[in-house]
Coordinates of C-alpha atoms in Angstrom, one line a residue:
X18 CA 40.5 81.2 18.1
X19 CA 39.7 77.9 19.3
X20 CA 36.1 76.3 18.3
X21 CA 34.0 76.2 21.2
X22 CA 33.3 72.5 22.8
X23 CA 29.9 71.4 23.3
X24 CA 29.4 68.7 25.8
X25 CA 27.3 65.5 25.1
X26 CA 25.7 63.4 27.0
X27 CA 27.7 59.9 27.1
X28 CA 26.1 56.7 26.1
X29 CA 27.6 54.3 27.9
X30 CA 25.4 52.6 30.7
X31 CA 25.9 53.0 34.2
X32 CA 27.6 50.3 36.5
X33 CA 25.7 47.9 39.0
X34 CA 27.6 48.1 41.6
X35 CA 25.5 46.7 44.4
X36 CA 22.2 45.3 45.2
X37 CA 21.0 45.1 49.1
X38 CA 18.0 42.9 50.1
X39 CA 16.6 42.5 53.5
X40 CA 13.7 44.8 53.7
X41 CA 9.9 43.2 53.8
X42 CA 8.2 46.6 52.7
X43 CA 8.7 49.1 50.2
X44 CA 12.0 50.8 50.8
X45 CA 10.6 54.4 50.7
X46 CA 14.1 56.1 50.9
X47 CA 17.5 55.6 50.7
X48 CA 20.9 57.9 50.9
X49 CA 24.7 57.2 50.4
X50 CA 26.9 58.7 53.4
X51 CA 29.4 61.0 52.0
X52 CA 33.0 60.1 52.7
X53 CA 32.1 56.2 53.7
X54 CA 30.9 53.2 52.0
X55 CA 27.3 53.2 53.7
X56 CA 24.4 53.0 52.6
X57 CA 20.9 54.8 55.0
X58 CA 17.7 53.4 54.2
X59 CA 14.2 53.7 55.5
X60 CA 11.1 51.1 55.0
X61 CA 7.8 50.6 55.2
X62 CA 8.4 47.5 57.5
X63 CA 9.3 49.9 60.4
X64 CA 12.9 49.9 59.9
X65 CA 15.7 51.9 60.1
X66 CA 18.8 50.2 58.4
X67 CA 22.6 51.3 58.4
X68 CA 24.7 49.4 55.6
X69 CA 28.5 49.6 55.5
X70 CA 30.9 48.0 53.0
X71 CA 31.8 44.5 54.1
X72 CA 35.6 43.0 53.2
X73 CA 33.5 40.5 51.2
X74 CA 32.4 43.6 49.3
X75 CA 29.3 43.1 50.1
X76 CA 27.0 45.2 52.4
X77 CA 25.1 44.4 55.3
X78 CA 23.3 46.1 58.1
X79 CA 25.3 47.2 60.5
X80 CA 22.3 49.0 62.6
X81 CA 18.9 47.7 62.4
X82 CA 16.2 50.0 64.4
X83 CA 12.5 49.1 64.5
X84 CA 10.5 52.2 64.9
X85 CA 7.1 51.9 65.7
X86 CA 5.4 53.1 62.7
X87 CA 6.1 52.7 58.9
X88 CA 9.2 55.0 58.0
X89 CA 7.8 57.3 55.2
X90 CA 11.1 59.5 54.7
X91 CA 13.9 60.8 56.0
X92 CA 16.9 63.5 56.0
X93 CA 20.6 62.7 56.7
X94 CA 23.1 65.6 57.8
X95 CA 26.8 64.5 57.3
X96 CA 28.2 67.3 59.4
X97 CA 26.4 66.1 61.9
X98 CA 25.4 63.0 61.6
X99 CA 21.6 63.4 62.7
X100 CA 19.2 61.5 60.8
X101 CA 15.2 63.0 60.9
X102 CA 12.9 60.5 60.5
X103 CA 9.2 60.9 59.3
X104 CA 6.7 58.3 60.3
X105 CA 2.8 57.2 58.7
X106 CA 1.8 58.5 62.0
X107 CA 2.8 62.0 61.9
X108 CA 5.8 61.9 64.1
X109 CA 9.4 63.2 63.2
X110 CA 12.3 61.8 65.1
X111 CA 15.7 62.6 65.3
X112 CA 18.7 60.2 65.8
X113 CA 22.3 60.7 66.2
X114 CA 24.6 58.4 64.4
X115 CA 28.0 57.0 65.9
X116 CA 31.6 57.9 64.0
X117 CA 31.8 54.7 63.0
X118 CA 28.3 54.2 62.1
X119 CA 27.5 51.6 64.2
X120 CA 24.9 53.0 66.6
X121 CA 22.6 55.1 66.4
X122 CA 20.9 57.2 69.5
X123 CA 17.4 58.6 69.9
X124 CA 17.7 62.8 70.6
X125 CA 14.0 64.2 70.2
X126 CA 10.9 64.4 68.4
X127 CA 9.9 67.3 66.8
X128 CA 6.2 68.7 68.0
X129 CA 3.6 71.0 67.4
X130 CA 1.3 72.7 69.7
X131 CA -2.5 73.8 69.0
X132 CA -4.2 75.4 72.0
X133 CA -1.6 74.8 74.5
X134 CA -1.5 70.9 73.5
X135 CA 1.8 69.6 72.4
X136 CA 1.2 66.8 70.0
X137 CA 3.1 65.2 66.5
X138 CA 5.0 66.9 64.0
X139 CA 2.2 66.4 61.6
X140 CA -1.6 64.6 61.9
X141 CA -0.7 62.2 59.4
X142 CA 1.8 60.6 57.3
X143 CA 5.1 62.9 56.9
X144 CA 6.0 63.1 53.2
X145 CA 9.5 65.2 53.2
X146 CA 11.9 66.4 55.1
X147 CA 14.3 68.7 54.6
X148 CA 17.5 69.1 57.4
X149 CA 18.6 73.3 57.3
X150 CA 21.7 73.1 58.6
X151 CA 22.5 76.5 58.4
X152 CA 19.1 78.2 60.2
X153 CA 19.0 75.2 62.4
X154 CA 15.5 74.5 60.6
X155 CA 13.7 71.2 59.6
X156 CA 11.3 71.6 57.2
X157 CA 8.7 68.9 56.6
X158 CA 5.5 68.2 54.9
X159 CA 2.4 66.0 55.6
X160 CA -0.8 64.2 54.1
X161 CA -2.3 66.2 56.4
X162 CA -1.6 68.9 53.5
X163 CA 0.4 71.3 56.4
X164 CA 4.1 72.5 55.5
X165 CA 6.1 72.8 58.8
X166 CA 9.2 73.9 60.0
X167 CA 11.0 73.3 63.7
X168 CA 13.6 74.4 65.2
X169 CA 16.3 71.2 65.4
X170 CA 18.1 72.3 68.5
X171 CA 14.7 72.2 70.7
X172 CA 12.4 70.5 68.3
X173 CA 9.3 72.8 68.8
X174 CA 7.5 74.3 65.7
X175 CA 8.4 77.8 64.3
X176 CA 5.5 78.0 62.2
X177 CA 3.3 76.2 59.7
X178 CA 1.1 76.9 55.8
X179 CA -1.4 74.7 54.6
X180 CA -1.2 74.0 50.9
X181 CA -3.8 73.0 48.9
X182 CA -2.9 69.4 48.4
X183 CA -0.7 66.7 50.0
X184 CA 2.7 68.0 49.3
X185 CA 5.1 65.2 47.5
X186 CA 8.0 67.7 46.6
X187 CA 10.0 69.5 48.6
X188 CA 13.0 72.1 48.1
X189 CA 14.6 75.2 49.5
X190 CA 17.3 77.8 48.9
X191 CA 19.2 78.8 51.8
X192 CA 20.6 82.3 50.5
X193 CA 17.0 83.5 49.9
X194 CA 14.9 81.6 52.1
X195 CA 12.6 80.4 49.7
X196 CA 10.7 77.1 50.1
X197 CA 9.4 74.9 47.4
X198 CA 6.8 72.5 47.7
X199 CA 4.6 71.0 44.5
X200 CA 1.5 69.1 45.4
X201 CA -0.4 66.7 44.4
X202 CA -2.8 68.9 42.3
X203 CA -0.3 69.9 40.4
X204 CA 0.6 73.5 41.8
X205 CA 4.2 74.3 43.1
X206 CA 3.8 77.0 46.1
X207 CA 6.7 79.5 46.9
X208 CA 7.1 80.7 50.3
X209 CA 9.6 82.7 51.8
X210 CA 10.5 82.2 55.4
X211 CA 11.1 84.0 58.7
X212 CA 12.4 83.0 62.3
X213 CA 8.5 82.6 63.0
X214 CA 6.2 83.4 59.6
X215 CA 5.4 82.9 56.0
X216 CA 4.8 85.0 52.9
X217 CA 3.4 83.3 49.8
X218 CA 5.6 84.3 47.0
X219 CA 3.7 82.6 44.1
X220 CA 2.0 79.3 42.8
X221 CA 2.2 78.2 39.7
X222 CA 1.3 75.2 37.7
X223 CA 3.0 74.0 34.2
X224 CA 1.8 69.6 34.5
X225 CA -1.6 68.2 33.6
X226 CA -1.1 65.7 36.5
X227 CA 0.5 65.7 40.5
X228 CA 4.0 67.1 41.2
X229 CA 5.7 64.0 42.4
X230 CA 9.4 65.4 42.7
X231 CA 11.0 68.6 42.8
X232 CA 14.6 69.3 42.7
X233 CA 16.6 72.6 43.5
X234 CA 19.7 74.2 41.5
X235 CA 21.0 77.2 43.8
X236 CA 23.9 77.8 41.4
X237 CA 21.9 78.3 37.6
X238 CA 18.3 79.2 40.4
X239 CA 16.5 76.8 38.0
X240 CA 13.6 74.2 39.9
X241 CA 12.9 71.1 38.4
X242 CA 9.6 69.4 38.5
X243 CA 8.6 65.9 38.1
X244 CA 5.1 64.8 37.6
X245 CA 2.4 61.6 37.0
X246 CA 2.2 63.1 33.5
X247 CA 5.6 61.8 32.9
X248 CA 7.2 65.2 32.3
X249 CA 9.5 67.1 33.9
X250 CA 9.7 71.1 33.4
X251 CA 12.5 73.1 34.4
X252 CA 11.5 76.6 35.5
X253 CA 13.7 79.2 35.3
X254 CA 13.1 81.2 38.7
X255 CA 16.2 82.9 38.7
X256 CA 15.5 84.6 35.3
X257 CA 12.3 86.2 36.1
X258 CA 10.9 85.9 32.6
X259 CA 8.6 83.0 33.7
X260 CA 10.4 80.4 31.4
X261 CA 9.2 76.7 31.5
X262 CA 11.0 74.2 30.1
X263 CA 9.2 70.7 29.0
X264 CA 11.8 67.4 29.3
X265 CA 9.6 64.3 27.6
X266 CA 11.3 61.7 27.9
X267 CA 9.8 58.8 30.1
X268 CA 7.0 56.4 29.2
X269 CA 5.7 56.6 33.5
X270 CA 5.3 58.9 35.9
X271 CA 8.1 60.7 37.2
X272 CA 9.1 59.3 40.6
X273 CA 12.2 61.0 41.3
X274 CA 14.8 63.7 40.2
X275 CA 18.8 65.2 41.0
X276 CA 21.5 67.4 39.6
X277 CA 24.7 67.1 38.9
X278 CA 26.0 70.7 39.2
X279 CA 29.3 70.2 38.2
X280 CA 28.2 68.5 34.4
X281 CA 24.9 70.1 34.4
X282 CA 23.2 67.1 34.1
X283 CA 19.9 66.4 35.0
X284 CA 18.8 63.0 36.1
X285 CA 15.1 61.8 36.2
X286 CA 14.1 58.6 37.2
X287 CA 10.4 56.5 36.3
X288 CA 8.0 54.3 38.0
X289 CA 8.5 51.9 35.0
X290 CA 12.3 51.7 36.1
X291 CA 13.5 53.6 33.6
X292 CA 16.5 56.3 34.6
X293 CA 17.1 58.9 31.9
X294 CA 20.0 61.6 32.0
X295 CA 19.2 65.1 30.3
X296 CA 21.8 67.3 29.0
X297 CA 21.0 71.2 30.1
X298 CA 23.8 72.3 29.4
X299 CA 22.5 72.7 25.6
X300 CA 20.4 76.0 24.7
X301 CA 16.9 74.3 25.1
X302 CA 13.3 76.1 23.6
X303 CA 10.2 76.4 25.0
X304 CA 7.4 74.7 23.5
X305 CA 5.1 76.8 21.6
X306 CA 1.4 77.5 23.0
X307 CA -1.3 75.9 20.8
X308 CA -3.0 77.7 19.1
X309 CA -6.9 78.0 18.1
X310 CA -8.6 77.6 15.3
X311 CA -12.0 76.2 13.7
X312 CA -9.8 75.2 10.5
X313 CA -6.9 74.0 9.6
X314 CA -3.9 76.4 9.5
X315 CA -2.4 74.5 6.9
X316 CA -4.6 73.4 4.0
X317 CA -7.7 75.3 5.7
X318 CA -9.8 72.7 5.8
X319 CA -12.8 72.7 8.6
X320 CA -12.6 71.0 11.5
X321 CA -15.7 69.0 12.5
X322 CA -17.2 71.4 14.9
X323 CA -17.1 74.0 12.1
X324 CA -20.7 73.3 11.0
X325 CA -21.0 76.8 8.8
X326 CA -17.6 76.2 6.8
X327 CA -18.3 72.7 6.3
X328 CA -22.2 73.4 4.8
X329 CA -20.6 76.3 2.7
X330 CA -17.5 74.2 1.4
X331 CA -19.5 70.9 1.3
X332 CA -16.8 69.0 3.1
X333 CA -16.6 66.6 6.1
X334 CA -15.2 68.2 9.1
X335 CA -11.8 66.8 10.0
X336 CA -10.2 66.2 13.2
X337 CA -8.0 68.7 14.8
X338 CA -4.1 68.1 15.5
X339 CA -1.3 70.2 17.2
X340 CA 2.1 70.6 15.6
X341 CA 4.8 70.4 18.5
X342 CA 7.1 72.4 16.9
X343 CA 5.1 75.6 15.7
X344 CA 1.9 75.4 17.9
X345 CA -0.7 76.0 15.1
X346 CA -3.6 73.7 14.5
X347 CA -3.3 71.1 11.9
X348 CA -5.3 68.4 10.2
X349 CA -3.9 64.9 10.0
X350 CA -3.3 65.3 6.3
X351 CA -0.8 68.1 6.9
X352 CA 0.8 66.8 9.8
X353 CA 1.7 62.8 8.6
X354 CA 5.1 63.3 9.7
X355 CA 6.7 62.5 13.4
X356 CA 10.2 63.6 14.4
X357 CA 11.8 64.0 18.0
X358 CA 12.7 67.7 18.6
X359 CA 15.1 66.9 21.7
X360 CA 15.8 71.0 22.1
X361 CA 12.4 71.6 22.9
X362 CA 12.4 68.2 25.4
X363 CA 10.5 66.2 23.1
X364 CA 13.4 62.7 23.1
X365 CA 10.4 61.0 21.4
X366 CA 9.2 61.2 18.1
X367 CA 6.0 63.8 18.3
X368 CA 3.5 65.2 15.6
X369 CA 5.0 67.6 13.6
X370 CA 3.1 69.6 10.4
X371 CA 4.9 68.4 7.2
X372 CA 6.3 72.0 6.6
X373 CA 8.2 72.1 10.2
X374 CA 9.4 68.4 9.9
X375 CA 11.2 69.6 6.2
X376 CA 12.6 72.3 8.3
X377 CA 14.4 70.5 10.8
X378 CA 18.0 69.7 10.7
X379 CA 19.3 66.3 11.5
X380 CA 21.7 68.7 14.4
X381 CA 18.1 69.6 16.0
X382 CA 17.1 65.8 16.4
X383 CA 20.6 64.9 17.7
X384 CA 19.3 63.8 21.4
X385 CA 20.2 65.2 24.7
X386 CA 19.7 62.5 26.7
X387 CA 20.7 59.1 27.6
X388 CA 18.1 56.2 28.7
X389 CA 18.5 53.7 30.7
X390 CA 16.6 50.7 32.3
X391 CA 17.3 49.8 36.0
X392 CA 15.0 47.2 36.2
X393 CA 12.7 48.0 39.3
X394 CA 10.2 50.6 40.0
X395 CA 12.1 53.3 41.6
X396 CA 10.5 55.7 44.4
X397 CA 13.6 57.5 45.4
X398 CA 16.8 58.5 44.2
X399 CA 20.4 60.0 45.6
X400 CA 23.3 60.9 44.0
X401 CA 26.5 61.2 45.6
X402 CA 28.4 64.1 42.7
X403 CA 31.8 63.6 44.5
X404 CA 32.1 59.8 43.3
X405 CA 29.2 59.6 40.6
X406 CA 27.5 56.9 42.7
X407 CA 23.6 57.1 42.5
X408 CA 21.5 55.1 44.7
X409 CA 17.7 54.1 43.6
X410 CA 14.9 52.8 46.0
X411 CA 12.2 50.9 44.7
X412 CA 9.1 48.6 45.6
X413 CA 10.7 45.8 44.9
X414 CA 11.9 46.0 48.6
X415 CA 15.4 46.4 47.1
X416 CA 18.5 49.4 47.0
X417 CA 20.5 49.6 44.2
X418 CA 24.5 51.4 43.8
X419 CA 25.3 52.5 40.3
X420 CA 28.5 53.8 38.9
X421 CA 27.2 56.7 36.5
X422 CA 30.9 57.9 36.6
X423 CA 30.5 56.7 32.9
X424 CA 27.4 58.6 32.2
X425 CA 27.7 61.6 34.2
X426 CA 31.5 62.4 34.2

């Protein structure tokens, strides 16, 4: 019987293959068409930018549309070539692209109504959108902390939640109808949609700081969540045993995340620049809960707060540590050690009590994950799985194209 094959992650870095300048404002989001070499990209500076493969190599806007507000996001649709368009002032408008992507023509803009007033898609800036091909939906979300979605062939609203924070993530699942949005306190809501209503699902919350990303695997039903507390968690929805999943592996907030279903490979991206690829296809732990105690559960020492053991002993209180591995509560004497414990999504070297650093095996700190610095604060990421081409947007007013063919293969 053959030995079974473990996949890695590879080492080798990924490829500049492009850089395009042009934009006076943060570029706040940025796609690669499928199937052509171009390039979408929405700004700050108003603009609406189109870039296609030169034969200099070298690409340049081929449409350039001023809208008249700051472009906060967008959502492209191959099939069909509309691009949705979310603006700082609350509006969401549609656009049809030309074949050869050299035009592109205003359709609608999506609209609410609130006592027989029709007004903007939102009251303030749009922060997603999603394009539903399938239902004919667009789903969106606002500062104005309202999740929406509109019917794309007339543009009115279907229906609308408030959440309980300006939304910064947004997924959904076609097959179920479930919606995904994380917010800026932290919580990630679950709804599950109708023609015309909502149910709430579930929340739940897993990061000490805002959701900043979220990302969406139909085929394993895992979500992914990135965060200002510089972790990501993946959270097994499909499994029903409420698994969470830590990934610790950037030294900045999370800014932006995507899958690669075909390797299984999970890439996260950092306000500090840095891109790092995860591994999931590898059996990964949960971290243990930590655990309490008024001594240590080591050397049972008292901690400082423990006034009654530490009259009765005649010792100085000392101060409380957690071991990553096992959870219970340590002094600093009994856990000088550090190691990285990359099955439990710890790629950094953590606090570990001395007995569970002895017990791990130099397999268990093999890492999972490959890091890598792109050299500009990214806010948004796309990765285009049929070539291994990932594109990252960042306020440097700059769009990079990297091969991660070598990376993600």
């Amino acid at each position: 019987m053959a030995a079974e094959i473990q996949p890695k992650p590879l080492t080798r870095k990924p490829i500049l293959l492009q850089r395009m300048e042009g934009s006076q404002e943060v570029v706040n989001m940025a796609v690669i068409v499928p199937k052509e070499e171009g390039v979408i990209s929405v700004s700050e500076d108003r603009t609406v930018r189109v870039w296609l493969k030169r034969d200099s190599g070298q690409y340049w806007p081929s449409v350039y549309h001023a809208m008249p507000s700051p472009c906060s996001c967008m959502s492209f649709n191959p099939e069909t070539r509309r691009l949705s368009i979310g603006l700082d002032n609350g509006t969401i408008s549609e656009f049809i692209l030309s074949e050869d992507y050299n035009k592109m023509t205003p359709v609608k803009n999506y609209q609410g109504c609130f006592l027989f007033s029709w007004f903007s898609a939102h009251q303030s800036r749009v922060t997603m959108i999603l394009f539903v091909l399938e239902l004919e939906w667009v789903l969106s979300t606002g500062q104005d902390k309202q999740f929406a979605w509109h019917c794309s062939e007339s543009g009115q609203r279907l229906g609308g939640y408030r959440t309980s924070a300006v939304a910064s993530g947004l997924q959904f699942d076609v097959e179920t109808r479930h919606v995904f949005i994380g917010d800026h306190s932290g919580q990630v809501t679950i709804l599950k949609l109708e023609q015309e209503n909502c149910t709430l699902v579930t929340t739940f919350r897993g990061h000490t700081g805002g959701v900043t990303a979220l990302c969406w695997d139909p085929v394993q039903r895992v979500l992914f969540s990135g965060s200002s507390d510089h972790s990501v968690i993946m959270w097994d929805i499909g499994g029903r045993k409420g698994t969470a999943i830590e990934l610790q592996g950037h030294n900045d907030r999370v800014q932006a995340l995507s899958y690669a279903q075909h390797t299984r490979q999970l890439i996260s991206c950092g306000g500090d620049g840095g891109i790092v690829v995860w591994n999931m296809d590898v059996e990964r732990q949960e971290t243990p809960e930590w655990l309490d105690s008024d001594s240590c559960q080591k050397c049972d020492q008292p901690f400082f707060w423990n006034f009654k053991q530490m009259w009765d002993s005649k010792k100085i209180g000392l101060r409380q540590h957690h071991c990553r591995k096992c959870g219970k509560a340590v002094c600093g004497k009994c856990s000088s050690k550090r190691s990285s414990i990359p099955l439990m999504g710890f790629e950094f070297e953590v606090r570990v009590c001395d007995s569970c650093h002895e017990a791990i095996t130099d397999e268990e700190r093999a890492p999972t994950a490959t890091f890598h610095d792109s050299k500009h604060n990214i806010v948004h990421v796309h990765f285009d799985a049929t070539r291994g081409w990932l594109l990252t947007s960042g306020t440097d007013k700059v769009i990079k194209l990297w091969d991660m063919t070598p990376v993600v293969s």
